[in-house]
Short mmCIF file of C-alpha atoms and ligand atoms in Angstrom, two decimals:
data_model
loop_
_atom_site.label_atom_id
_atom_site.label_comp_id
_atom_site.label_asym_id
_atom_site.label_seq_id
_atom_site.Cartn_x
_atom_site.Cartn_y
_atom_site.Cartn_z
CA VAL A 1 0.00 0.00 0.00
CA THR A 2 1.39 3.39 -0.99
CA ASP A 3 1.22 5.89 1.84
CA THR A 4 0.02 9.19 0.41
CA SER A 5 0.20 11.16 3.68
CA PRO A 6 2.81 13.93 3.69
CA ASN A 7 4.79 12.49 6.63
CA PRO A 8 4.50 8.72 6.68
CA ILE A 9 5.30 7.30 10.11
CA VAL A 10 8.12 4.83 10.42
CA THR A 11 7.31 2.51 13.30
CA THR A 12 10.25 1.73 15.59
CA ILE A 13 10.19 -1.64 17.34
CA ILE A 14 11.28 -1.33 20.97
CA ASP A 15 13.77 -4.10 21.73
CA GLY A 16 12.91 -5.11 25.29
CA ALA A 17 15.24 -8.10 25.18
CA SER A 18 18.22 -5.83 24.60
CA VAL A 19 17.22 -3.27 27.26
CA ALA A 20 16.68 -6.14 29.72
CA ARG A 21 20.12 -7.54 28.85
CA ARG A 22 21.72 -4.18 29.71
CA ILE A 23 19.88 -4.03 33.05
CA ARG A 24 20.92 -7.59 33.93
CA ALA A 25 24.54 -6.79 33.01
CA ALA A 26 24.50 -3.72 35.26
CA VAL A 27 23.12 -5.79 38.17
CA GLN A 28 25.74 -8.47 37.55
CA ASP A 29 28.54 -5.87 37.53
CA ALA A 30 27.28 -4.30 40.76
CA VAL A 31 27.08 -7.67 42.51
CA ALA A 32 30.56 -8.64 41.28
CA HIS A 33 31.93 -5.29 42.43
CA ASP A 34 30.43 -5.70 45.92
CA THR A 35 31.51 -9.30 46.36
CA ALA A 36 35.05 -8.48 45.18
CA ALA A 37 35.12 -5.88 47.97
CA GLY A 38 34.26 -8.62 50.47
CA GLU A 39 30.54 -7.80 50.74
CA ARG A 40 27.88 -10.48 50.96
CA PRO A 41 25.91 -10.96 47.71
CA PRO A 42 22.20 -10.10 47.55
CA GLY A 43 19.85 -13.02 48.20
CA LEU A 44 16.50 -13.65 46.52
CA ALA A 45 14.09 -16.03 48.25
CA THR A 46 11.29 -17.49 46.14
CA ILE A 47 8.25 -19.23 47.61
CA LEU A 48 6.19 -21.57 45.44
CA VAL A 49 2.98 -23.05 46.85
CA GLY A 50 1.43 -25.96 44.93
CA ASP A 51 2.36 -27.43 41.58
CA ASP A 52 0.95 -25.11 38.91
CA PRO A 53 3.19 -25.87 35.89
CA ALA A 54 3.32 -22.27 34.59
CA SER A 55 4.25 -20.91 38.05
CA HIS A 56 6.93 -23.56 38.30
CA VAL A 57 8.47 -22.41 35.01
CA TYR A 58 8.30 -18.73 36.04
CA VAL A 59 10.00 -19.38 39.39
CA GLU A 60 12.71 -21.55 37.83
CA ASN A 61 13.40 -18.80 35.31
CA LYS A 62 13.73 -16.17 38.06
CA ARG A 63 16.01 -18.39 40.14
CA ARG A 64 18.24 -19.32 37.21
CA THR A 65 18.61 -15.69 36.13
CA ALA A 66 19.36 -14.63 39.72
CA ARG A 67 22.15 -17.20 40.00
CA THR A 68 23.60 -16.10 36.65
CA LEU A 69 23.95 -12.56 38.04
CA GLY A 70 25.64 -13.76 41.24
CA ILE A 71 22.53 -13.35 43.41
CA ARG A 72 22.09 -16.04 46.07
CA ASP A 73 19.10 -18.26 45.30
CA GLU A 74 17.01 -19.47 48.23
CA HIS A 75 13.88 -21.45 47.46
CA ARG A 76 10.95 -22.82 49.47
CA ALA A 77 8.46 -25.21 47.88
CA LEU A 78 5.25 -25.91 49.78
CA PRO A 79 2.47 -28.36 48.86
CA ALA A 80 -0.89 -27.08 47.58
CA THR A 81 -2.33 -28.23 50.91
CA ALA A 82 -0.13 -25.78 52.90
CA THR A 83 -2.13 -23.72 55.39
CA GLN A 84 -2.12 -19.94 55.78
CA ASP A 85 -0.07 -20.32 58.99
CA GLU A 86 2.49 -22.57 57.32
CA VAL A 87 3.11 -20.12 54.47
CA ALA A 88 3.18 -17.24 56.94
CA ALA A 89 5.81 -19.06 59.02
CA VAL A 90 8.04 -19.45 55.94
CA ILE A 91 7.71 -15.73 55.14
CA ASP A 92 8.54 -14.82 58.76
CA GLU A 93 11.62 -17.03 58.72
CA LEU A 94 12.89 -15.45 55.48
CA ALA A 95 12.02 -11.96 56.75
CA ALA A 96 14.28 -12.54 59.78
CA ASP A 97 17.15 -13.92 57.69
CA ASP A 98 19.82 -11.27 57.05
CA THR A 99 21.17 -13.15 54.02
CA VAL A 100 17.78 -12.79 52.27
CA SER A 101 17.44 -9.37 50.61
CA GLY A 102 14.17 -9.98 48.78
CA ILE A 103 11.19 -12.31 49.17
CA LEU A 104 9.03 -13.28 46.20
CA LEU A 105 5.76 -15.10 46.81
CA GLN A 106 4.83 -16.57 43.43
CA LEU A 107 1.20 -15.88 42.45
CA PRO A 108 -1.42 -17.18 41.97
CA LEU A 109 -1.72 -19.02 45.29
CA PRO A 110 -4.17 -21.90 45.83
CA PRO A 111 -7.65 -20.38 46.40
CA SER A 112 -7.73 -21.63 50.02
CA LEU A 113 -5.02 -19.07 50.91
CA ASP A 114 -5.45 -15.33 51.51
CA ALA A 115 -2.84 -13.97 49.09
CA ASP A 116 -3.19 -10.32 50.17
CA ALA A 117 -2.58 -11.16 53.84
CA LEU A 118 0.51 -13.20 52.92
CA LEU A 119 1.90 -10.48 50.63
CA ASP A 120 1.45 -8.00 53.49
CA ARG A 121 3.57 -10.20 55.76
CA ILE A 122 6.61 -9.50 53.59
CA PRO A 123 8.47 -6.54 55.15
CA PRO A 124 8.36 -3.54 52.74
CA GLU A 125 12.19 -3.47 52.54
CA LYS A 126 12.16 -7.07 51.19
CA ASP A 127 9.05 -6.74 49.00
CA VAL A 128 10.87 -7.08 45.64
CA ASP A 129 7.59 -7.67 43.77
CA GLY A 130 6.24 -4.39 45.17
CA LEU A 131 2.71 -5.78 45.56
CA SER A 132 2.07 -5.41 49.30
CA THR A 133 -0.21 -2.74 50.75
CA PRO A 134 2.70 -0.67 52.17
CA SER A 135 4.54 -0.75 48.82
CA THR A 136 1.33 0.25 47.03
CA GLY A 137 0.96 3.16 49.45
CA LEU A 138 4.52 4.34 48.86
CA LEU A 139 3.88 4.29 45.10
CA ALA A 140 0.59 6.18 45.53
CA ARG A 141 2.40 8.82 47.61
CA ASN A 142 5.33 8.86 45.13
CA LEU A 143 7.71 8.06 47.99
CA PRO A 144 10.82 5.87 47.63
CA GLY A 145 10.06 2.15 47.74
CA LEU A 146 10.23 -1.06 45.75
CA ARG A 147 7.95 -0.87 42.70
CA PRO A 148 6.05 -3.65 40.88
CA CYS A 149 8.32 -5.19 38.26
CA THR A 150 6.22 -5.18 35.08
CA PRO A 151 5.14 -1.52 35.18
CA SER A 152 8.69 -0.48 36.21
CA GLY A 153 9.91 -2.36 33.15
CA VAL A 154 7.44 -0.42 30.99
CA MET A 155 8.71 2.91 32.37
CA ARG A 156 12.28 1.86 31.52
CA LEU A 157 11.27 1.00 27.97
CA LEU A 158 9.64 4.43 27.57
CA ASP A 159 12.79 6.09 28.91
CA ASP A 160 14.98 4.04 26.61
CA ALA A 161 12.83 4.98 23.60
CA GLY A 162 13.13 8.66 24.58
CA VAL A 163 9.39 8.98 25.29
CA ASP A 164 8.89 11.36 28.22
CA PRO A 165 5.42 10.87 29.77
CA ALA A 166 5.31 14.43 31.18
CA GLY A 167 2.35 16.33 29.74
CA LYS A 168 1.28 13.47 27.47
CA GLN A 169 -2.06 11.72 27.27
CA ALA A 170 -1.48 8.18 28.51
CA VAL A 171 -4.08 5.42 28.37
CA VAL A 172 -3.69 2.19 30.32
CA VAL A 173 -5.98 -0.67 29.27
CA GLY A 174 -6.33 -3.00 32.25
CA ALA A 175 -6.73 -2.20 35.94
CA SER A 176 -5.23 -5.15 37.81
CA HIS A 177 -3.25 -4.72 41.02
CA LEU A 178 -0.38 -6.52 39.30
CA VAL A 179 -0.05 -4.34 36.19
CA GLY A 180 -2.74 -1.79 35.23
CA LEU A 181 -3.20 0.10 38.49
CA PRO A 182 0.50 0.55 39.40
CA MET A 183 1.16 1.37 35.73
CA ALA A 184 -1.35 4.24 35.77
CA GLN A 185 0.10 5.51 39.04
CA MET A 186 3.68 5.45 37.72
CA LEU A 187 2.67 7.37 34.60
CA LEU A 188 0.83 9.89 36.79
CA ASN A 189 3.91 10.22 39.01
CA ARG A 190 5.82 11.14 35.85
CA ASP A 191 3.26 13.87 35.05
CA ALA A 192 1.26 12.17 32.30
CA THR A 193 -2.49 12.76 32.04
CA VAL A 194 -3.72 9.24 32.64
CA THR A 195 -6.93 7.41 31.71
CA THR A 196 -7.50 3.83 32.83
CA ALA A 197 -9.76 1.60 30.74
CA HIS A 198 -11.06 -1.79 31.82
CA ARG A 199 -13.63 -4.47 31.09
CA ARG A 200 -16.56 -2.12 31.81
CA THR A 201 -15.28 0.80 29.72
CA SER A 202 -18.16 1.49 27.33
CA ASP A 203 -16.31 3.02 24.36
CA LEU A 204 -12.76 1.67 24.36
CA LEU A 205 -12.10 3.00 20.87
CA ALA A 206 -12.86 6.59 21.88
CA VAL A 207 -10.56 6.27 24.91
CA THR A 208 -7.59 4.64 23.19
CA ARG A 209 -7.74 7.18 20.36
CA THR A 210 -6.81 9.91 22.84
CA ALA A 211 -3.56 8.09 23.69
CA GLU A 212 -0.10 9.40 22.92
CA ILE A 213 1.18 6.57 25.13
CA LEU A 214 -0.91 3.39 25.12
CA VAL A 215 -0.11 0.59 27.57
CA VAL A 216 -2.22 -2.52 27.07
CA ALA A 217 -2.48 -5.17 29.80
CA ALA A 218 -5.84 -6.89 29.32
CA GLY A 219 -4.95 -10.43 28.30
CA VAL A 220 -7.14 -10.34 25.16
CA PRO A 221 -5.46 -11.11 21.80
CA LYS A 222 -5.91 -8.35 19.19
CA LEU A 223 -8.01 -6.24 21.55
CA ILE A 224 -6.28 -3.19 20.07
CA THR A 225 -6.43 -2.81 16.28
CA ARG A 226 -5.31 -0.11 13.85
CA GLN A 227 -8.59 1.78 14.27
CA HIS A 228 -7.93 2.21 18.03
CA LEU A 229 -4.80 4.24 17.33
CA THR A 230 -3.95 7.86 16.72
CA PRO A 231 -0.91 8.37 14.45
CA GLY A 232 2.33 8.74 16.37
CA VAL A 233 1.23 6.79 19.45
CA THR A 234 3.78 4.81 21.48
CA ILE A 235 2.38 1.35 22.21
CA ILE A 236 3.57 -0.89 25.02
CA ASP A 237 1.95 -4.31 24.77
CA VAL A 238 2.08 -6.12 28.11
CA GLY A 239 -0.30 -8.93 27.10
CA ILE A 240 0.94 -12.49 26.88
CA ASN A 241 -1.56 -14.85 25.30
CA ARG A 242 -0.89 -18.44 24.32
CA THR A 243 -2.54 -19.23 20.96
CA GLU A 244 -2.21 -22.08 18.47
CA THR A 245 0.27 -19.97 16.52
CA GLY A 246 2.40 -19.21 19.59
CA LEU A 247 2.64 -16.25 21.99
CA VAL A 248 0.81 -13.06 21.03
CA GLY A 249 0.14 -9.78 22.79
CA ASP A 250 -3.06 -7.73 23.12
CA VAL A 251 -2.28 -5.51 20.12
CA ASP A 252 -2.56 -6.30 16.40
CA PHE A 253 1.16 -5.72 15.78
CA GLU A 254 0.97 -5.69 11.95
CA GLY A 255 -2.01 -3.31 12.07
CA ALA A 256 0.00 -0.81 14.13
CA MET A 257 2.79 -0.58 11.53
CA GLY A 258 2.93 2.84 9.92
CA VAL A 259 0.56 4.33 12.54
CA ALA A 260 2.43 3.87 15.82
CA ARG A 261 5.71 5.70 16.38
CA HIS A 262 7.00 2.94 18.69
CA ILE A 263 5.71 -0.51 19.57
CA THR A 264 6.92 -3.41 21.70
CA PRO A 265 6.83 -6.91 20.19
CA VAL A 266 5.47 -10.02 21.95
CA PRO A 267 7.58 -11.89 22.80
CA GLY A 268 10.73 -9.80 23.27
CA GLY A 269 9.14 -6.60 24.60
CA VAL A 270 7.92 -6.23 28.19
CA GLY A 271 8.38 -9.92 29.11
CA PRO A 272 12.18 -9.90 29.54
CA MET A 273 11.96 -6.59 31.44
CA THR A 274 9.88 -8.07 34.28
CA ILE A 275 12.63 -10.44 35.48
CA ALA A 276 15.33 -7.80 34.93
CA MET A 277 13.43 -5.38 37.18
CA LEU A 278 12.93 -8.08 39.83
CA LEU A 279 16.68 -8.60 40.01
CA GLU A 280 17.35 -4.87 40.02
CA ASN A 281 14.85 -4.57 42.90
CA THR A 282 16.73 -7.35 44.73
CA LEU A 283 19.99 -5.43 44.37
CA THR A 284 18.29 -2.20 45.50
CA ALA A 285 16.75 -3.96 48.51
CA HIS A 286 20.13 -5.43 49.42
CA ARG A 287 21.92 -2.08 49.25
CA ASN A 288 19.17 -0.32 51.21
CA GLN A 289 19.36 -2.94 53.95
CA ARG A 290 23.15 -2.66 54.05
CA ALA A 291 22.93 1.12 54.37
CA ALA A 292 20.28 0.82 57.11
CA ASN A 293 22.47 -1.69 59.02
CA ALA A 294 25.53 0.56 58.72
CA HIS A 295 23.44 3.49 59.96
CA ARG A 296 22.25 1.46 62.97
CA THR A 297 25.82 0.34 63.73
CA ASN A 298 27.08 3.94 63.58
CA GLN A 299 24.28 5.12 65.84
CA GLY A 300 25.12 2.33 68.26
CA ALA A 301 28.81 3.35 68.26
CA SER A 302 28.03 7.02 68.91
CA ALA A 303 25.40 6.29 71.58
P1 LIG B 401 -5.96 -9.49 34.86
O1 LIG B 401 -6.82 -10.52 34.22
O2 LIG B 401 -5.76 -9.51 36.33
O3 LIG B 401 -6.51 -8.05 34.49
C1 LIG B 401 -6.96 -7.74 33.19
C2 LIG B 401 -7.49 -6.32 33.16
O4 LIG B 401 -7.86 -6.03 31.81
C3 LIG B 401 -8.73 -6.10 34.02
O5 LIG B 401 -8.63 -4.86 34.67
C4 LIG B 401 -9.88 -6.09 33.00
O6 LIG B 401 -10.95 -5.23 33.40
C5 LIG B 401 -9.19 -5.55 31.76
N1 LIG B 401 -9.83 -6.07 30.54
C6 LIG B 401 -10.11 -7.36 30.23
N2 LIG B 401 -10.74 -7.43 29.04
C7 LIG B 401 -10.89 -6.16 28.61
C8 LIG B 401 -11.49 -5.58 27.47
N3 LIG B 401 -12.10 -6.34 26.54
N4 LIG B 401 -11.45 -4.25 27.33
C9 LIG B 401 -10.85 -3.48 28.26
N5 LIG B 401 -10.27 -3.97 29.37
C10 LIG B 401 -10.29 -5.30 29.55
O7 LIG B 401 -4.57 -9.59 34.08
P2 LIG B 401 -3.10 -9.02 34.47
O8 LIG B 401 -2.49 -9.88 35.48
O9 LIG B 401 -3.16 -7.56 34.69
O10 LIG B 401 -2.35 -9.30 33.08
C11 LIG B 401 -2.77 -8.70 31.87
C12 LIG B 401 -1.99 -9.30 30.73
O11 LIG B 401 -0.63 -9.01 30.91
C13 LIG B 401 -2.08 -10.82 30.62
O12 LIG B 401 -2.03 -11.17 29.25
C14 LIG B 401 -0.84 -11.29 31.31
O13 LIG B 401 -0.40 -12.56 30.83
C15 LIG B 401 0.12 -10.21 30.93
N6 LIG B 401 1.24 -10.03 31.85
C16 LIG B 401 2.46 -9.91 31.31
C17 LIG B 401 3.56 -9.69 32.11
C18 LIG B 401 4.91 -9.53 31.48
O14 LIG B 401 5.91 -9.74 32.13
N7 LIG B 401 4.97 -9.15 30.21
C19 LIG B 401 3.43 -9.61 33.49
C20 LIG B 401 2.14 -9.71 34.04
C21 LIG B 401 1.06 -9.91 33.20
#
């Protein structure tokens, strides 16, 4: 098709795999630097309850990547029959362990467990998934804290693409506690004008057409088509859907070509960023705890 518009848009594909590789390399360098100086490495503790095959794969992937970067890997596997008290006891034990910098409770949990109560047992300084109530509050107040990994990864991709959210119309499709809600808050904290769309939004097309930045996290293949887009939009596709033809996102990727200014592919966009941000959070948690310990020791010495 010949584009007859005066300024045809060339769509740039955002390479999340390469940005994630740079972040992992920086974490690895920092860990190597610290351990060479005689410091203890960061430790990431993962907790897996039950035997959901997908969760198993996700946790293994996180653990393997952590080890590759020199982060200590601590793992607790509990049966699907584990009680609330048993999982809580494991969290408490890891919370008290100085060699554990971050605690990750893999979701979803068996329905018999109260996931929110267990997430809130993780001390904020070790909440590397950033999903507890205190971490959510720190994000809402735009105060320092550990942030949820997937939306942090999206912000990094925007930064890397040179897209500054300040003053822009941003639309987030999806309002989950895991992705959509913290995503909207992070964009707001960076001075975007943010609209959140969800399952009950009556005219999705009208909303998405206002977007200069469009983040889609609905879990619906091809929810967003060419007609949902305004020329020049930056699209971040968080969706991961398993179809007969393989993994696809929530956006009709081909349809966005020549309309979007930037777009992330699936796979190879946001996916690799999520683990990279988890490991960066683990390093951050570790360094914050070390600084807090040094501060306490100094105060003790001068008391
Ligand atoms: P979720 O099911 O908890 O939430 C989906 C949200 O999308 C809800 O707020 C819902 O109202 C909204 N929604 C659903 N259908 C809609 C529609 N037709 N129109 C408008 N809004 C609609 O899912 P989630 O955990 O937030 O994940 C969303 C997607 O992101 C999934 O595909 C998931 O696999 C993917 N995901 C990817 C990563 C990553 O690392 N790339 C991480 C987490 C989730």
